[in-house]
Amino acid sequence: MGTIQIKNLSFRYDGMVNHIFDQFSLSIDESWKLGLIGRNGRGKTTFLNLLLGKYPYHGEIQSNLRFNYFPQPITDFTKNVVDVLMDVSGLNESEVWKIQLEMDQLGLTDDLLSRPFSTLSPGEQTKALLAAMFTDKETFQLIDEPTNHLDIAGRQVVASYLKSKRGFIVVSHDRYFIDQVIDHVLSIDRAKIQLFDGNYDTWQREFDRENLSEKNEKAHLQTEIKRLSATASQVKQWAGNAENKKSKKAYGGQSNVNLDKGFLGHKAAKVMKRSKSTLKRTESAIDEKKSLLRNIDDVVPLTLNYKQPHQDHILLLNDFQVQRNHNILNEPITFDLTKDQRLVFEGPNGFGKTTMIKAILGEKRLIARGSSSFSKTVKVSYLTQEFETLSGSIEAYAKHHDVELPVSLNMLKKLGFERSAFTEDLSELSMGQKRKVSLARSLCEPANFYIWDEPLNYLDVITRRQIQKLILKVKPTMLLIDHDRDFVDAIATEPPIELKKYR
Ligand SMILES: Nc1ncnc2c1ncn2[C@@H]1O[C@H](COP(=O)(O)OP(=O)(O)OP(=O)(O)O)[C@@H](O)[C@H]1O
Ligand SMILES: [Mg+2]
């Protein structure tokens, strides 16, 4: 039976102070369906890349398995689907039937094969790449966040597909999805990496239990640090006094004389030595407690800079239809969004939601029919997919968006952002970390109305729960698109508006 044996694996990127992996050992069986979970930036993608042998590391990774990584890099999106899929799978023309077989299980029809890859919707692209990946029965699959570009229906199809497969690691932050497909969980935390025999729920129960005991542990550590610090300063003071007294005695009351230790009485020297070693021990105990404290992942409540709008009617759409390149995209929609309501648009990926939001925000040329009236005095905070291409420093980003830097950094800390990542160029951050940068901006800027386009994409589950709690507490006015079913069900105040393709 094939296994992956990891022994004392240590790794950090150049210039990083702390290791992402520090002497970590694990054994993975080739038959496992392993879910890899952990907060953004903890090293999930890095771990998959280490298995692929992409970076040099310390320790050992031994395996007789071959690995495939999703999403496979695509060099030319204008090529036909069949050529792209042959490229990424290494199959030739006589073996295309293998791809078709897998595509069929994912509900993709053969006619897609002759279309340029770029014309597939993001969800179709995901499914096609997964189909190509699973044509190879001999490899162990490393699947990094397949759900990001899938709508609710697409997630269900892929979940059922993966359920029928074995031998893979899948990274996903969608709890509903991952619970259906895995039988083991590997959780990557700041303090430790843990393996669980079970699904997401198994991990969640353990996480909640540990979180509670960590909270207690944290309070305990903080008291201990305080107590030890008081002891340390007492010892310091006492040692200083004793030394002073002794030297005064030795020099007939003159205190400003350089002390020769050999001159001190034997007993006094012993006491001094003991107090110094007590001080050293106390100080190292403080350091140790502080480092334990750093390992505890804080999950703190978030805040939102929401100002209730003065007007009751925020957005009114009447038989509203939008267009792209003179093509009408949607069947007419009508609604009246009032203060404190949270309305969710439900629609497939690749539908043209961005066009729709831009039209709502006032781009008249995108409106094909009907009307939208939107109060211009309402201050909107708009969260888009811009984060995927972020670059530059956090300072520059905050300045550009007129958000105070310390406020923004504080929010990022609450979102589980490592302090060390503050200085990295935004383009080097993990996808989830990038998402958090733009989310923090939206949480910090003053607003009466939030338009959030797939806010949860790439975000870890802990952050998802933080946001859900925040919304349920503050109850802001919102228009939202997201494919996380649990989240949407929890926060919407109205039945979803279903976006339908115009026929
Ligand atoms: N090429 C790189 N150079 C320097 N630092 C990097 C590089 N790639 C990632 N990092 C950093 O290493 C850490 C781990 O990144 P990684 O992408 O593995 O996280 P992740 O767990 O996959 O996060 P996410 O859930 O957001 O995808 C992050 O702090 C990230 O900023
Ligand atoms: Mg990642």
Coordinates of C-alpha atoms and ligand atoms in Angstrom, one line a residue:
M1 CA 0.0 0.0 0.0
G2 CA 1.3 3.5 -0.9
T3 CA 1.9 6.0 1.8
I4 CA 3.4 9.4 2.2
Q5 CA 5.9 9.5 5.1
I6 CA 6.8 12.9 6.4
K7 CA 9.6 13.1 9.0
N8 CA 10.7 16.2 10.8
L9 CA 9.7 18.5 8.0
S10 CA 10.8 22.1 8.5
F11 CA 10.3 24.9 6.1
R12 CA 10.1 28.7 5.8
Y13 CA 10.3 31.1 2.9
D14 CA 13.4 33.2 2.5
G15 CA 13.3 36.1 4.8
M16 CA 10.6 34.7 7.1
V17 CA 11.4 34.8 10.8
N18 CA 9.2 31.9 11.9
H19 CA 9.0 28.5 10.3
I20 CA 5.7 27.6 8.6
F21 CA 6.5 23.9 9.4
D22 CA 8.8 23.1 12.2
Q23 CA 9.9 19.4 12.7
F24 CA 6.6 18.0 11.7
S25 CA 6.0 14.3 11.1
L26 CA 3.0 12.6 9.6
S27 CA 2.0 9.5 7.7
I28 CA -0.7 9.6 5.0
D29 CA -2.3 6.6 3.4
E30 CA -2.9 6.5 -0.4
S31 CA -6.5 5.6 0.1
W32 CA -7.4 8.6 2.3
K33 CA -9.6 11.4 1.4
L34 CA -7.9 14.0 3.4
G35 CA -9.3 17.5 4.1
L36 CA -6.7 20.1 4.7
I37 CA -8.0 22.9 6.8
G38 CA -6.5 25.9 8.6
R39 CA -6.6 29.7 8.8
N40 CA -5.5 31.7 5.8
G41 CA -1.8 31.9 5.4
R42 CA -1.0 29.0 7.7
G43 CA 0.7 27.0 4.9
K44 CA -1.8 24.7 3.2
T45 CA -0.8 25.6 -0.4
T46 CA 2.8 25.6 0.8
F47 CA 2.4 22.0 2.1
L48 CA 1.0 20.8 -1.2
N49 CA 3.9 22.5 -3.0
L50 CA 6.3 20.8 -0.7
L51 CA 4.8 17.4 -1.6
L52 CA 5.3 18.3 -5.2
G53 CA 8.9 19.0 -4.5
K54 CA 8.7 22.6 -5.5
Y55 CA 10.8 24.1 -2.7
P56 CA 13.8 22.8 -0.8
Y57 CA 13.1 21.8 2.8
H58 CA 14.7 20.2 5.8
G59 CA 13.6 16.7 6.9
E60 CA 12.2 13.9 4.8
I61 CA 9.2 13.4 2.6
Q62 CA 9.2 9.8 1.4
S63 CA 6.6 8.4 -1.0
N64 CA 6.2 6.0 -3.8
L65 CA 3.3 8.0 -5.1
R66 CA 3.1 10.5 -7.9
F67 CA 1.3 13.8 -7.3
N68 CA -1.0 16.0 -9.4
Y69 CA -1.9 19.5 -8.4
F70 CA -5.2 21.4 -9.0
P71 CA -5.5 24.1 -10.4
Q72 CA -3.1 23.0 -13.1
P73 CA -1.3 25.9 -14.8
I74 CA -2.7 26.8 -18.1
T75 CA -0.5 28.6 -20.6
D76 CA -2.9 29.4 -23.3
F77 CA -6.6 30.0 -22.5
T78 CA -7.5 30.5 -26.2
K79 CA -6.7 26.9 -27.0
N80 CA -9.6 24.5 -27.4
V81 CA -10.7 22.7 -24.2
V82 CA -9.6 19.3 -25.6
D83 CA -6.0 20.6 -26.2
V84 CA -5.8 22.2 -22.8
L85 CA -7.0 19.1 -21.1
M86 CA -4.5 16.9 -23.1
D87 CA -1.7 19.3 -22.1
V88 CA -2.5 19.2 -18.4
S89 CA -3.1 15.4 -18.3
G90 CA -0.4 14.3 -20.6
L91 CA -2.9 12.2 -22.6
N92 CA -2.8 11.9 -26.4
E93 CA -5.7 12.0 -28.9
S94 CA -6.4 8.3 -28.8
E95 CA -7.0 8.7 -25.0
V96 CA -9.4 11.6 -25.1
W97 CA -12.2 9.1 -24.2
K98 CA -10.7 8.9 -20.7
I99 CA -11.3 12.6 -20.3
Q100 CA -14.8 12.3 -21.7
L101 CA -15.6 9.6 -19.2
E102 CA -14.7 11.8 -16.3
M103 CA -16.4 14.9 -17.8
D104 CA -19.6 12.9 -18.1
Q105 CA -19.5 12.1 -14.3
L106 CA -19.2 15.9 -13.7
G107 CA -22.1 16.7 -16.0
L108 CA -20.1 18.2 -18.7
T109 CA -21.0 17.4 -22.3
D110 CA -18.6 16.5 -25.1
D111 CA -19.4 19.6 -27.2
L112 CA -17.4 21.7 -24.7
L113 CA -14.2 20.0 -25.9
S114 CA -14.2 22.0 -29.2
R115 CA -14.7 25.4 -27.6
P116 CA -11.9 27.8 -26.6
F117 CA -11.1 27.2 -22.9
S118 CA -11.6 30.8 -22.1
T119 CA -15.3 30.6 -23.1
L120 CA -16.1 28.1 -20.4
S121 CA -17.7 29.6 -17.2
P122 CA -15.3 29.5 -14.2
G123 CA -17.3 26.5 -12.8
E124 CA -17.0 24.6 -16.1
Q125 CA -13.3 25.3 -16.1
T126 CA -12.9 23.9 -12.6
K127 CA -14.9 20.7 -13.5
A128 CA -12.9 20.2 -16.8
L129 CA -9.6 20.5 -15.0
L130 CA -10.7 18.0 -12.3
A131 CA -11.9 15.6 -15.0
A132 CA -8.4 15.8 -16.6
M133 CA -6.8 15.2 -13.3
F134 CA -8.7 12.1 -12.4
T135 CA -8.0 10.4 -15.7
D136 CA -4.7 9.4 -14.1
K137 CA -5.6 6.6 -11.7
E138 CA -2.0 6.1 -10.5
T139 CA -1.5 9.5 -8.9
F140 CA -2.4 11.0 -5.6
Q141 CA -4.3 14.2 -6.2
L142 CA -3.6 17.5 -4.5
I143 CA -6.7 19.6 -4.9
D144 CA -6.3 23.2 -3.8
E145 CA -9.6 25.1 -3.2
P146 CA -11.7 23.7 -6.0
T147 CA -14.9 25.4 -4.7
N148 CA -13.8 29.0 -5.2
H149 CA -15.3 29.4 -8.6
L150 CA -18.2 27.1 -8.1
D151 CA -21.8 28.1 -7.5
I152 CA -24.0 26.1 -5.1
A153 CA -25.1 23.6 -7.8
G154 CA -21.5 23.2 -9.0
R155 CA -20.3 22.5 -5.5
Q156 CA -22.8 19.8 -5.2
V157 CA -21.8 18.1 -8.4
V158 CA -18.1 18.3 -7.5
A159 CA -18.8 17.0 -4.0
S160 CA -20.6 14.0 -5.3
Y161 CA -17.8 13.4 -7.8
L162 CA -15.1 13.5 -5.2
K163 CA -17.1 11.3 -3.0
S164 CA -16.7 8.6 -5.6
K165 CA -12.9 9.0 -5.7
R166 CA -10.2 8.1 -3.2
G167 CA -6.6 9.1 -2.7
F168 CA -6.5 12.8 -2.5
I169 CA -5.9 15.9 -0.3
V170 CA -8.5 18.6 -0.8
V171 CA -8.2 22.1 0.6
S172 CA -11.5 23.9 1.1
H173 CA -13.0 26.4 3.4
D174 CA -16.5 25.4 2.6
R175 CA -17.7 23.3 5.4
Y176 CA -20.8 22.0 3.8
F177 CA -18.8 20.9 0.8
I178 CA -15.8 19.4 2.6
D179 CA -18.0 17.4 5.1
Q180 CA -19.3 15.4 2.2
V181 CA -16.1 14.4 0.7
I182 CA -13.5 13.6 3.3
D183 CA -12.7 10.8 5.8
H184 CA -9.6 12.4 7.5
V185 CA -8.8 16.0 8.5
L186 CA -5.4 17.6 8.8
S187 CA -5.6 20.8 10.6
I188 CA -2.8 23.3 10.3
D189 CA -2.8 25.7 13.2
R190 CA -0.2 28.2 14.4
A191 CA 0.7 26.0 17.4
K192 CA 0.3 22.5 15.9
I193 CA -0.6 20.3 13.1
Q194 CA -3.1 17.7 14.0
L195 CA -4.6 14.7 12.2
F196 CA -8.2 13.6 12.8
D197 CA -9.8 10.4 11.7
G198 CA -13.2 11.7 10.7
N199 CA -14.8 14.6 8.9
Y200 CA -15.1 18.3 9.5
D201 CA -17.5 17.9 12.3
T202 CA -15.0 15.8 14.2
W203 CA -12.5 18.6 13.9
Q204 CA -15.0 21.3 14.8
R205 CA -16.0 19.7 18.0
E206 CA -12.3 19.3 19.0
F207 CA -11.6 22.9 17.9
D208 CA -14.4 24.4 20.0
R209 CA -13.3 22.4 23.0
E210 CA -9.7 23.4 22.6
N211 CA -10.6 27.0 21.9
L212 CA -12.3 27.2 25.3
S213 CA -9.4 25.6 27.1
E214 CA -7.0 27.9 25.2
K215 CA -9.0 30.9 26.3
N216 CA -8.6 29.8 29.9
E217 CA -4.9 28.9 29.2
K218 CA -4.4 32.4 27.8
A219 CA -5.8 34.1 30.8
H220 CA -3.7 31.9 33.0
L221 CA -0.5 32.6 31.0
Q222 CA -1.2 36.4 31.2
T223 CA -1.6 36.2 35.0
E224 CA 1.6 34.1 35.2
I225 CA 3.6 36.6 33.1
K226 CA 2.4 39.4 35.3
R227 CA 3.4 37.6 38.5
L228 CA 6.8 36.5 37.1
S229 CA 7.5 40.1 35.9
A230 CA 6.7 41.4 39.4
T231 CA 9.0 38.8 40.9
A232 CA 11.7 39.6 38.4
S233 CA 11.7 43.3 39.2
Q234 CA 11.6 42.6 43.0
V235 CA 14.6 40.3 42.6
K236 CA 16.4 42.9 40.6
Q237 CA 15.7 45.6 43.1
W238 CA 16.7 43.4 46.0
A239 CA 19.9 42.3 44.4
G240 CA 20.8 45.9 43.6
N241 CA 20.1 46.9 47.2
A242 CA 22.2 44.0 48.6
E243 CA 25.1 44.8 46.4
N244 CA 24.9 48.5 47.2
K245 CA 24.7 47.8 51.0
K246 CA 27.7 45.4 50.9
S247 CA 29.9 47.7 48.9
K248 CA 29.0 50.6 51.2
K249 CA 30.1 48.5 54.1
A250 CA 33.3 47.4 52.4
Y251 CA 34.3 50.9 51.5
G252 CA 33.3 52.6 54.7
G253 CA 30.1 54.1 53.3
Q254 CA 31.3 55.2 49.8
S255 CA 28.9 53.8 47.3
N256 CA 30.3 54.9 44.0
V257 CA 33.3 52.6 44.0
N258 CA 33.7 49.9 41.4
L259 CA 32.9 46.6 43.1
D260 CA 35.5 43.8 43.2
K261 CA 33.6 40.6 43.7
G262 CA 36.5 38.9 45.4
F263 CA 36.4 41.5 48.1
L264 CA 32.8 40.6 49.1
G265 CA 32.2 38.3 51.9
H266 CA 31.8 34.7 50.9
K267 CA 28.1 34.6 52.1
A268 CA 27.1 37.8 50.4
A269 CA 28.6 36.6 47.1
K270 CA 26.6 33.4 47.3
V271 CA 23.4 35.2 48.0
M272 CA 24.1 37.5 45.0
K273 CA 24.7 34.5 42.7
R274 CA 21.5 32.8 43.8
S275 CA 19.5 36.0 43.2
K276 CA 21.0 36.3 39.7
S277 CA 20.2 32.8 38.8
T278 CA 16.6 33.3 40.2
L279 CA 16.3 36.3 37.9
K280 CA 17.6 34.4 34.9
R281 CA 15.2 31.6 35.5
T282 CA 12.3 34.0 36.0
E283 CA 13.1 35.8 32.8
S284 CA 13.3 32.7 30.8
A285 CA 10.0 31.5 32.2
I286 CA 8.5 34.8 31.1
D287 CA 9.9 34.3 27.6
E288 CA 8.5 30.8 27.5
K289 CA 5.0 31.9 28.6
K290 CA 5.1 34.7 26.1
S291 CA 5.9 32.4 23.2
L292 CA 3.1 30.0 24.3
L293 CA 0.8 33.0 24.3
R294 CA 1.8 33.8 20.7
N295 CA 0.8 30.3 19.6
I296 CA -2.7 30.7 20.7
D297 CA -4.9 31.7 17.8
D298 CA -7.2 34.5 19.0
V299 CA -10.7 34.5 17.7
V300 CA -12.0 37.9 18.6
P301 CA -15.2 39.6 17.6
L302 CA -15.1 41.9 14.6
T303 CA -16.5 45.4 14.4
L304 CA -18.2 47.1 11.5
N305 CA -18.3 50.9 10.9
Y306 CA -22.0 50.8 10.0
K307 CA -24.0 54.0 10.2
Q308 CA -27.7 53.4 9.9
P309 CA -29.0 55.1 6.8
H310 CA -31.4 58.0 7.3
Q311 CA -33.8 57.0 4.5
D312 CA -35.9 53.9 4.6
H313 CA -35.7 53.0 0.9
I314 CA -32.2 52.2 -0.1
L315 CA -32.4 50.6 -3.5
L316 CA -35.4 50.0 -5.8
L317 CA -35.1 47.9 -8.9
N318 CA -38.0 47.8 -11.3
D319 CA -38.0 45.2 -14.1
F320 CA -34.3 45.7 -14.2
Q321 CA -32.2 44.1 -16.9
V322 CA -28.5 44.6 -17.7
Q323 CA -26.5 44.2 -20.9
R324 CA -23.0 43.3 -22.0
N325 CA -21.9 43.9 -25.6
H326 CA -25.6 44.6 -26.4
N327 CA -26.7 41.2 -25.1
I328 CA -29.2 41.3 -22.3
L329 CA -28.0 39.1 -19.5
N330 CA -30.9 38.5 -17.1
E331 CA -34.6 38.1 -16.8
P332 CA -36.2 41.2 -15.3
I333 CA -35.8 41.6 -11.5
T334 CA -37.8 43.8 -9.2
F335 CA -37.3 44.5 -5.5
D336 CA -37.4 47.3 -3.0
L337 CA -34.5 47.0 -0.5
T338 CA -35.2 48.9 2.7
K339 CA -33.1 49.8 5.7
D340 CA -31.7 46.9 7.7
Q341 CA -32.7 44.3 5.1
R342 CA -30.1 41.8 3.8
L343 CA -30.9 40.5 0.4
V344 CA -29.0 37.8 -1.4
F345 CA -28.7 37.4 -5.2
E346 CA -28.5 33.7 -6.2
G347 CA -27.1 33.0 -9.5
P348 CA -24.6 30.8 -11.4
N349 CA -21.0 31.8 -11.8
G350 CA -20.1 33.5 -15.0
F351 CA -23.5 35.1 -15.0
G352 CA -22.4 38.7 -15.0
K353 CA -23.0 39.7 -11.4
T354 CA -20.2 42.3 -11.6
T355 CA -22.0 44.0 -14.6
M356 CA -25.2 43.9 -12.6
I357 CA -23.6 45.6 -9.6
K358 CA -21.9 48.2 -11.7
A359 CA -25.3 49.0 -13.3
I360 CA -26.9 49.3 -9.9
L361 CA -24.2 51.6 -8.8
G362 CA -25.0 53.9 -11.6
E363 CA -23.3 52.9 -14.9
K364 CA -26.2 53.8 -17.1
R365 CA -24.7 52.2 -20.3
L366 CA -25.0 48.8 -18.7
I367 CA -28.8 49.1 -18.1
A368 CA -30.8 47.5 -20.9
R369 CA -34.3 47.9 -19.6
G370 CA -36.2 48.9 -16.5
S371 CA -35.0 51.2 -13.8
S372 CA -32.9 51.3 -10.7
S373 CA -33.2 54.1 -8.2
F374 CA -30.5 54.3 -5.7
S375 CA -30.1 57.0 -3.2
K376 CA -26.9 58.9 -3.8
T377 CA -26.6 60.0 -0.2
V378 CA -26.2 56.5 0.9
K379 CA -22.6 55.6 1.5
V380 CA -21.8 52.3 -0.1
S381 CA -19.0 49.9 0.8
Y382 CA -18.4 47.7 -2.2
L383 CA -16.4 44.5 -1.9
T384 CA -15.3 43.1 -5.2
Q385 CA -13.0 40.4 -6.6
E386 CA -10.3 43.1 -7.0
F387 CA -8.3 41.4 -4.3
E388 CA -7.0 38.7 -6.7
T389 CA -4.7 41.3 -8.4
L390 CA -3.6 43.3 -5.4
S391 CA -0.1 44.5 -5.2
G392 CA 2.0 47.1 -3.3
S393 CA 2.2 47.7 0.4
I394 CA -0.7 47.7 2.9
E395 CA 0.1 51.3 3.7
A396 CA -0.4 52.3 0.1
Y397 CA -3.6 50.3 -0.1
A398 CA -5.0 51.9 3.1
K399 CA -4.1 55.4 1.9
H400 CA -5.7 54.8 -1.5
H401 CA -8.9 53.9 0.2
D402 CA -8.8 56.6 2.8
V403 CA -8.7 54.2 5.8
E404 CA -6.4 54.9 8.7
L405 CA -3.5 52.4 8.7
P406 CA -3.5 51.5 12.4
V407 CA -7.3 50.8 12.2
S408 CA -6.8 48.6 9.2
L409 CA -3.9 46.7 10.7
N410 CA -5.9 46.2 13.9
M411 CA -8.8 44.7 11.9
L412 CA -6.4 42.4 10.0
K413 CA -5.1 41.2 13.3
K414 CA -8.6 40.4 14.4
L415 CA -9.0 38.5 11.1
G416 CA -6.2 36.2 12.1
F417 CA -3.5 37.9 10.0
E418 CA 0.1 37.3 11.1
R419 CA 1.9 40.4 12.1
S420 CA 4.8 39.3 10.0
A421 CA 2.6 39.4 6.9
F422 CA 2.0 43.2 7.3
T423 CA 5.3 44.0 5.7
E424 CA 5.0 41.6 2.7
D425 CA 4.0 43.0 -0.7
L426 CA 0.3 42.3 -1.2
S427 CA 1.1 40.2 -4.3
E428 CA 3.1 37.7 -2.2
L429 CA 0.2 37.0 0.2
S430 CA -1.9 33.9 0.1
M431 CA -5.3 34.3 -1.6
G432 CA -7.1 34.3 1.7
Q433 CA -4.8 36.9 3.1
K434 CA -5.4 39.1 0.1
R435 CA -9.1 38.7 0.5
K436 CA -8.8 39.8 4.1
V437 CA -7.0 43.0 3.1
S438 CA -9.9 44.1 1.0
L439 CA -12.5 42.8 3.6
A440 CA -10.7 44.7 6.4
R441 CA -11.0 47.9 4.3
S442 CA -14.8 47.3 3.9
L443 CA -15.2 46.7 7.6
C444 CA -13.3 49.8 8.6
E445 CA -14.7 52.4 6.2
P446 CA -17.8 54.2 7.3
A447 CA -20.9 53.0 5.3
N448 CA -24.7 52.8 5.3
F449 CA -25.0 50.0 2.8
Y450 CA -22.8 47.1 1.9
I451 CA -22.6 45.4 -1.5
W452 CA -20.5 42.3 -1.1
D453 CA -19.6 40.2 -4.1
E454 CA -18.6 36.7 -2.8
P455 CA -17.1 38.0 0.4
L456 CA -16.3 34.5 1.7
N457 CA -14.3 33.2 -1.3
Y458 CA -10.9 32.0 -0.1
L459 CA -11.6 32.8 3.6
D460 CA -11.0 30.3 6.3
V461 CA -13.9 28.9 8.3
I462 CA -13.0 30.7 11.4
T463 CA -13.1 34.0 9.6
R464 CA -16.4 33.0 8.0
R465 CA -17.9 32.4 11.5
Q466 CA -16.5 35.7 12.7
I467 CA -18.2 37.6 9.8
Q468 CA -21.5 35.7 10.3
K469 CA -21.5 36.6 14.0
L470 CA -20.7 40.3 13.1
I471 CA -23.6 40.6 10.6
L472 CA -26.1 38.9 13.0
K473 CA -25.0 41.3 15.7
V474 CA -24.8 44.7 13.8
K475 CA -27.6 43.9 11.3
P476 CA -26.5 46.2 8.5
T477 CA -28.2 46.8 5.2
M478 CA -26.7 44.6 2.6
L479 CA -26.9 43.3 -0.9
L480 CA -24.9 40.1 -1.2
I481 CA -23.8 37.3 -3.5
D482 CA -22.2 34.3 -2.0
H483 CA -22.2 30.5 -2.6
D484 CA -21.7 29.4 1.0
R485 CA -25.1 28.0 1.8
D486 CA -24.8 28.0 5.6
F487 CA -23.7 31.6 5.6
V488 CA -26.3 32.9 3.2
D489 CA -29.1 31.0 5.1
A490 CA -28.0 32.5 8.4
I491 CA -27.7 36.2 7.5
A492 CA -30.4 36.8 4.8
T493 CA -33.5 38.6 6.0
E494 CA -35.4 38.1 2.8
P495 CA -36.0 35.2 0.4
P496 CA -33.2 35.1 -2.2
I497 CA -33.6 36.8 -5.5
E498 CA -32.9 34.2 -8.1
L499 CA -31.0 35.6 -11.1
K500 CA -32.1 33.9 -14.3
K501 CA -30.4 34.0 -17.7
Y502 CA -32.3 36.0 -20.3
R503 CA -33.8 33.8 -23.0
Ligands
LIG1 N1 6.4 32.8 -2.6 C1 6.3 33.2 -1.3 N2 7.3 34.0 -0.8 C2 7.2 34.5 0.5 N3 6.1 34.2 1.3 C3 5.2 33.4 0.8 C4 5.2 32.9 -0.5 N4 4.1 32.1 -0.7 C5 3.4 32.2 0.5 N5 4.0 32.9 1.4 C6 3.6 33.2 2.8 O1 3.6 31.9 3.4 C7 2.5 31.8 4.3 C8 1.7 30.5 3.9 O2 1.2 30.7 2.6 P1 0.2 29.7 1.9 O3 -0.2 30.2 0.6 O4 0.8 28.3 2.0 O5 -1.1 29.8 2.9 P2 -2.5 29.0 2.8 O6 -2.7 28.2 4.1 O7 -2.6 28.2 1.5 O8 -3.5 30.2 2.8 P3 -4.9 30.4 2.1 O9 -6.0 29.7 2.9 O10 -5.2 31.8 2.1 O11 -4.8 29.8 0.7 C9 1.7 33.1 4.2 O12 2.1 33.9 5.3 C10 2.2 33.7 2.9 O13 2.1 35.1 2.9
MG2 MG -3.8 28.4 -0.2

